[in-house]
Short mmCIF file of C-alpha atoms in Angstrom, two decimals:
data_model
loop_
_atom_site.label_atom_id
_atom_site.label_comp_id
_atom_site.label_asym_id
_atom_site.label_seq_id
_atom_site.Cartn_x
_atom_site.Cartn_y
_atom_site.Cartn_z
CA UNK S 1 -106.25 271.67 -163.36
CA UNK S 2 -104.73 270.07 -160.35
CA UNK S 3 -105.23 266.36 -159.74
CA UNK S 4 -104.34 263.98 -156.93
CA UNK S 5 -103.85 260.26 -157.51
CA UNK S 6 -103.75 257.46 -154.97
CA UNK S 7 -102.95 254.23 -156.77
CA UNK S 8 -103.44 251.88 -153.83
CA UNK S 9 -107.15 251.32 -153.15
CA UNK S 10 -106.36 249.03 -150.22
CA UNK S 11 -103.37 248.27 -148.04
CA UNK S 12 -102.82 245.96 -145.09
CA UNK S 13 -100.21 246.06 -142.34
CA UNK S 14 -99.45 244.02 -139.25
CA UNK S 15 -99.72 245.74 -135.91
CA UNK S 16 -96.39 247.36 -134.91
CA UNK S 17 -95.10 247.24 -138.49
CA UNK S 18 -94.50 250.11 -140.89
CA UNK S 19 -96.59 250.91 -143.94
CA UNK S 20 -96.26 253.52 -146.69
CA UNK S 21 -99.19 254.97 -148.59
CA UNK S 22 -98.53 256.53 -151.98
CA UNK S 23 -99.81 259.76 -153.47
CA UNK S 24 -98.90 261.63 -156.62
CA UNK S 25 -100.27 264.92 -157.78
CA UNK S 26 -100.16 267.18 -160.75
CA UNK S 27 -99.92 270.95 -160.66
CA UNK S 28 -98.19 273.70 -162.56
CA UNK S 29 -97.84 275.80 -159.41
CA UNK S 30 -94.61 276.03 -157.48
CA UNK S 31 -96.16 276.77 -154.11
CA UNK S 32 -99.00 274.77 -152.58
CA UNK S 33 -99.93 272.66 -149.58
CA UNK S 34 -100.33 268.92 -149.30
CA UNK S 35 -102.26 267.05 -146.64
CA UNK S 36 -103.03 263.57 -145.47
CA UNK S 37 -106.44 263.11 -143.89
CA UNK S 38 -107.71 260.04 -142.07
CA UNK S 39 -111.35 259.00 -142.18
CA UNK S 40 -112.22 256.23 -139.71
CA UNK S 41 -115.55 254.36 -139.83
CA UNK S 42 -117.14 257.23 -137.91
CA UNK S 43 -116.62 259.28 -141.12
CA UNK S 44 -115.04 262.18 -139.21
CA UNK S 45 -112.22 263.53 -141.37
CA UNK S 46 -109.10 264.09 -139.28
CA UNK S 47 -105.92 265.84 -140.38
CA UNK S 48 -102.91 263.56 -140.02
CA UNK S 49 -100.09 265.68 -141.40
CA UNK S 50 -99.46 268.62 -143.71
CA UNK S 51 -96.58 269.82 -145.86
CA UNK S 52 -95.84 273.22 -147.32
CA UNK S 53 -94.31 272.80 -150.77
CA UNK S 54 -91.76 275.55 -150.18
CA UNK S 55 -90.31 273.64 -147.23
CA UNK S 56 -87.74 271.06 -148.19
CA UNK S 57 -87.84 269.29 -144.86
CA UNK S 58 -90.29 266.43 -144.67
CA UNK S 59 -93.05 266.87 -142.11
CA UNK S 60 -93.36 264.49 -139.18
CA UNK S 61 -96.05 264.05 -136.55
CA UNK S 62 -95.22 261.39 -133.99
CA UNK S 63 -95.54 258.03 -135.81
CA UNK S 64 -96.52 259.69 -139.08
CA UNK S 65 -94.05 261.11 -141.56
CA UNK S 66 -94.06 262.05 -145.21
CA UNK S 67 -91.64 261.64 -148.06
CA UNK S 68 -92.16 264.76 -150.16
CA UNK S 69 -90.48 264.64 -153.56
CA UNK S 70 -91.39 267.92 -155.24
CA UNK S 71 -89.74 267.26 -158.57
CA UNK S 72 -91.44 263.88 -158.85
CA UNK S 73 -94.70 265.34 -157.49
CA UNK S 74 -94.90 262.57 -154.97
CA UNK S 75 -96.15 262.77 -151.39
CA UNK S 76 -96.16 259.45 -149.55
CA UNK S 77 -97.23 258.83 -145.96
CA UNK S 78 -95.28 256.50 -143.69
CA UNK S 79 -96.97 255.12 -140.60
CA UNK S 80 -94.55 253.57 -138.13
CA UNK S 81 -95.45 251.17 -135.32
CA UNK S 82 -98.94 250.72 -136.76
CA UNK S 83 -101.77 250.50 -134.26
CA UNK S 84 -105.25 249.05 -134.56
CA UNK S 85 -106.63 252.58 -134.32
CA UNK S 86 -104.80 253.52 -137.51
CA UNK S 87 -107.26 251.42 -139.52
CA UNK S 88 -109.14 253.92 -141.68
CA UNK S 89 -109.46 255.42 -145.14
CA UNK S 90 -106.58 257.78 -145.86
CA UNK S 91 -106.94 260.65 -148.28
CA UNK S 92 -104.18 262.71 -149.83
CA UNK S 93 -105.22 266.29 -150.59
CA UNK S 94 -103.86 269.35 -152.38
CA UNK S 95 -104.57 272.99 -151.71
CA UNK S 96 -103.44 276.00 -153.65
CA UNK S 97 -101.12 278.49 -152.02
CA UNK S 98 -102.30 281.92 -151.03
CA UNK S 99 -105.44 283.45 -149.64
CA UNK S 100 -107.83 282.82 -152.47
CA UNK S 101 -109.32 279.54 -151.42
CA UNK S 102 -109.49 276.73 -148.92
CA UNK S 103 -110.60 274.30 -151.61
CA UNK S 104 -109.09 270.86 -151.13
CA UNK S 105 -108.60 268.48 -154.03
CA UNK S 106 -108.70 264.93 -152.77
CA UNK S 107 -107.40 261.66 -154.08
CA UNK S 108 -109.62 258.59 -154.18
CA UNK S 109 -108.32 257.25 -150.89
CA UNK S 110 -106.48 254.20 -149.59
CA UNK S 111 -108.26 251.88 -147.20
CA UNK S 112 -105.78 250.73 -144.57
CA UNK S 113 -106.41 247.56 -142.60
CA UNK S 114 -104.31 246.81 -139.51
CA UNK S 115 -104.00 243.13 -138.63
CA UNK S 116 -103.49 242.18 -134.95
CA UNK G 1 -113.53 274.46 -127.83
CA UNK G 2 -116.42 272.73 -129.53
CA UNK G 3 -115.79 271.22 -132.94
CA UNK G 4 -117.67 271.67 -136.18
CA UNK G 5 -121.25 270.56 -135.82
CA UNK G 6 -123.56 269.48 -138.59
CA UNK G 7 -127.27 268.93 -138.39
CA UNK G 8 -129.05 266.74 -139.01
CA UNK G 9 -126.73 263.76 -138.98
CA UNK G 10 -129.05 261.62 -141.07
CA UNK G 11 -131.77 262.49 -143.54
CA UNK G 12 -134.04 260.46 -145.75
CA UNK G 13 -135.84 262.27 -148.55
CA UNK G 14 -137.67 261.30 -151.71
CA UNK G 15 -136.92 262.39 -155.24
CA UNK G 16 -138.14 265.86 -156.07
CA UNK G 17 -138.03 267.13 -152.51
CA UNK G 18 -135.62 269.73 -151.27
CA UNK G 19 -133.31 269.60 -148.28
CA UNK G 20 -131.37 272.04 -146.10
CA UNK G 21 -128.24 271.04 -144.23
CA UNK G 22 -126.66 273.13 -141.51
CA UNK G 23 -123.07 273.62 -140.40
CA UNK G 24 -121.82 275.50 -137.34
CA UNK G 25 -118.08 276.19 -137.53
CA UNK G 26 -115.65 276.23 -134.66
CA UNK G 27 -115.99 279.41 -132.63
CA UNK G 28 -113.91 282.13 -134.24
CA UNK G 29 -113.69 280.41 -137.61
CA UNK G 30 -115.07 282.48 -140.44
CA UNK G 31 -114.46 280.28 -143.45
CA UNK G 32 -116.74 277.34 -144.22
CA UNK G 33 -116.42 274.84 -147.06
CA UNK G 34 -118.75 272.06 -148.16
CA UNK G 35 -117.87 268.73 -149.77
CA UNK G 36 -119.90 265.87 -151.17
CA UNK G 37 -118.60 262.35 -150.65
CA UNK G 38 -119.94 259.44 -152.70
CA UNK G 39 -118.50 255.98 -153.43
CA UNK G 40 -118.42 256.71 -157.15
CA UNK G 41 -117.13 260.30 -157.28
CA UNK G 42 -115.18 260.45 -154.04
CA UNK G 43 -114.78 263.77 -152.27
CA UNK G 44 -115.83 266.73 -154.34
CA UNK G 45 -115.75 270.40 -153.42
CA UNK G 46 -119.14 272.10 -153.45
CA UNK G 47 -118.52 275.68 -152.36
CA UNK G 48 -116.89 277.83 -149.73
CA UNK G 49 -117.99 280.91 -147.85
CA UNK G 50 -116.23 283.69 -146.02
CA UNK G 51 -117.86 286.73 -144.47
CA UNK G 52 -121.23 285.74 -145.89
CA UNK G 53 -119.85 285.68 -149.43
CA UNK G 54 -119.42 282.68 -151.67
CA UNK G 55 -115.77 282.67 -152.72
CA UNK G 56 -115.60 279.54 -154.82
CA UNK G 57 -118.01 277.04 -156.26
CA UNK G 58 -117.40 273.52 -157.49
CA UNK G 59 -118.82 271.94 -160.60
CA UNK G 60 -122.31 271.19 -159.39
CA UNK G 61 -125.67 272.08 -160.89
CA UNK G 62 -127.63 275.10 -159.74
CA UNK G 63 -129.82 272.86 -157.60
CA UNK G 64 -127.02 273.05 -155.06
CA UNK G 65 -126.84 276.35 -153.24
CA UNK G 66 -125.61 277.68 -149.97
CA UNK G 67 -125.29 280.68 -147.79
CA UNK G 68 -123.46 281.90 -144.74
CA UNK G 69 -124.86 283.97 -141.92
CA UNK G 70 -123.27 286.80 -139.97
CA UNK G 71 -122.37 284.37 -137.14
CA UNK G 72 -120.46 282.25 -139.72
CA UNK G 73 -122.97 279.40 -139.60
CA UNK G 74 -123.63 278.03 -143.04
CA UNK G 75 -126.44 276.18 -144.74
CA UNK G 76 -126.55 274.32 -148.01
CA UNK G 77 -129.70 273.57 -149.91
CA UNK G 78 -130.40 270.98 -152.55
CA UNK G 79 -133.60 271.39 -154.50
CA UNK G 80 -135.41 268.84 -156.66
CA UNK G 81 -133.48 265.95 -155.16
CA UNK G 82 -132.24 263.17 -157.42
CA UNK G 83 -131.17 259.65 -156.48
CA UNK G 84 -127.59 260.60 -157.28
CA UNK G 85 -127.61 263.24 -154.55
CA UNK G 86 -127.43 260.49 -151.94
CA UNK G 87 -124.12 261.15 -150.25
CA UNK G 88 -122.26 262.17 -147.14
CA UNK G 89 -122.08 265.96 -147.01
CA UNK G 90 -119.10 267.26 -145.10
CA UNK G 91 -118.55 270.74 -143.80
CA UNK G 92 -115.13 272.13 -142.89
CA UNK G 93 -114.18 275.32 -141.11
CA UNK G 94 -111.01 277.34 -140.75
CA UNK G 95 -110.13 280.75 -139.36
CA UNK G 96 -109.62 282.39 -142.74
CA UNK G 97 -109.59 281.28 -146.35
CA UNK G 98 -106.24 280.10 -147.58
CA UNK G 99 -104.36 281.45 -144.61
CA UNK G 100 -101.03 279.72 -144.64
CA UNK G 101 -101.35 276.03 -143.90
CA UNK G 102 -104.31 276.57 -141.64
CA UNK G 103 -105.93 273.32 -140.77
CA UNK G 104 -109.47 272.84 -141.91
CA UNK G 105 -111.52 271.06 -139.31
CA UNK G 106 -114.25 268.79 -140.56
CA UNK G 107 -117.62 268.07 -139.07
CA UNK G 108 -119.06 264.56 -138.72
CA UNK G 109 -121.12 264.97 -141.87
CA UNK G 110 -124.76 264.63 -142.82
CA UNK G 111 -125.75 261.38 -144.46
CA UNK G 112 -128.44 262.11 -147.04
CA UNK G 113 -130.38 259.25 -148.59
CA UNK G 114 -132.70 259.98 -151.50
CA UNK G 115 -135.35 257.34 -152.23
#
């Protein structure tokens, strides 16, 4: 069975600084998708960034980028120029490849605080 | 385009009662998934529907059930409520199941409290 592990329950970063959130996963599949979701206090889950495992290039979305290490089964999220609005719970998630399911397997989350 | 809507947003029930939660996906989306979020267990997959058919089900007791209508709206039902069913229930929609890296869009959730 696939699992997703986030070993940092809480992180803190100064405004305008850079922070990296860690995520490791376990799967025997070679193709899959990985996601980072943000959940602010409003509880609305928002997609931050996604990565297809068959793509070697790391995904980037504005200030957000990932470091995808397939062999190490690691998928970290880097937030550059942190803003107060980035404060939220961040979840790493895995989804199987193919058309069988949309089921997401989530990690336990990392609570990110942004200090002014 | 309107986002995923969930009703009601908040519910308070007592043990033994049953509850029905509703989810309206984004227009044109035909796949709906449900998740339970609790402090202790985190985010857990409940089930997913496509074209009125349940495609996958998570490891939850039979008290948890769901369905999807022809307009893609989905409902989930929990019977004989237990204290441990208190949670945030999230619904997510996407155009199709497992279609590439299609983004799943989440609703704001329904906060269920069981007393």
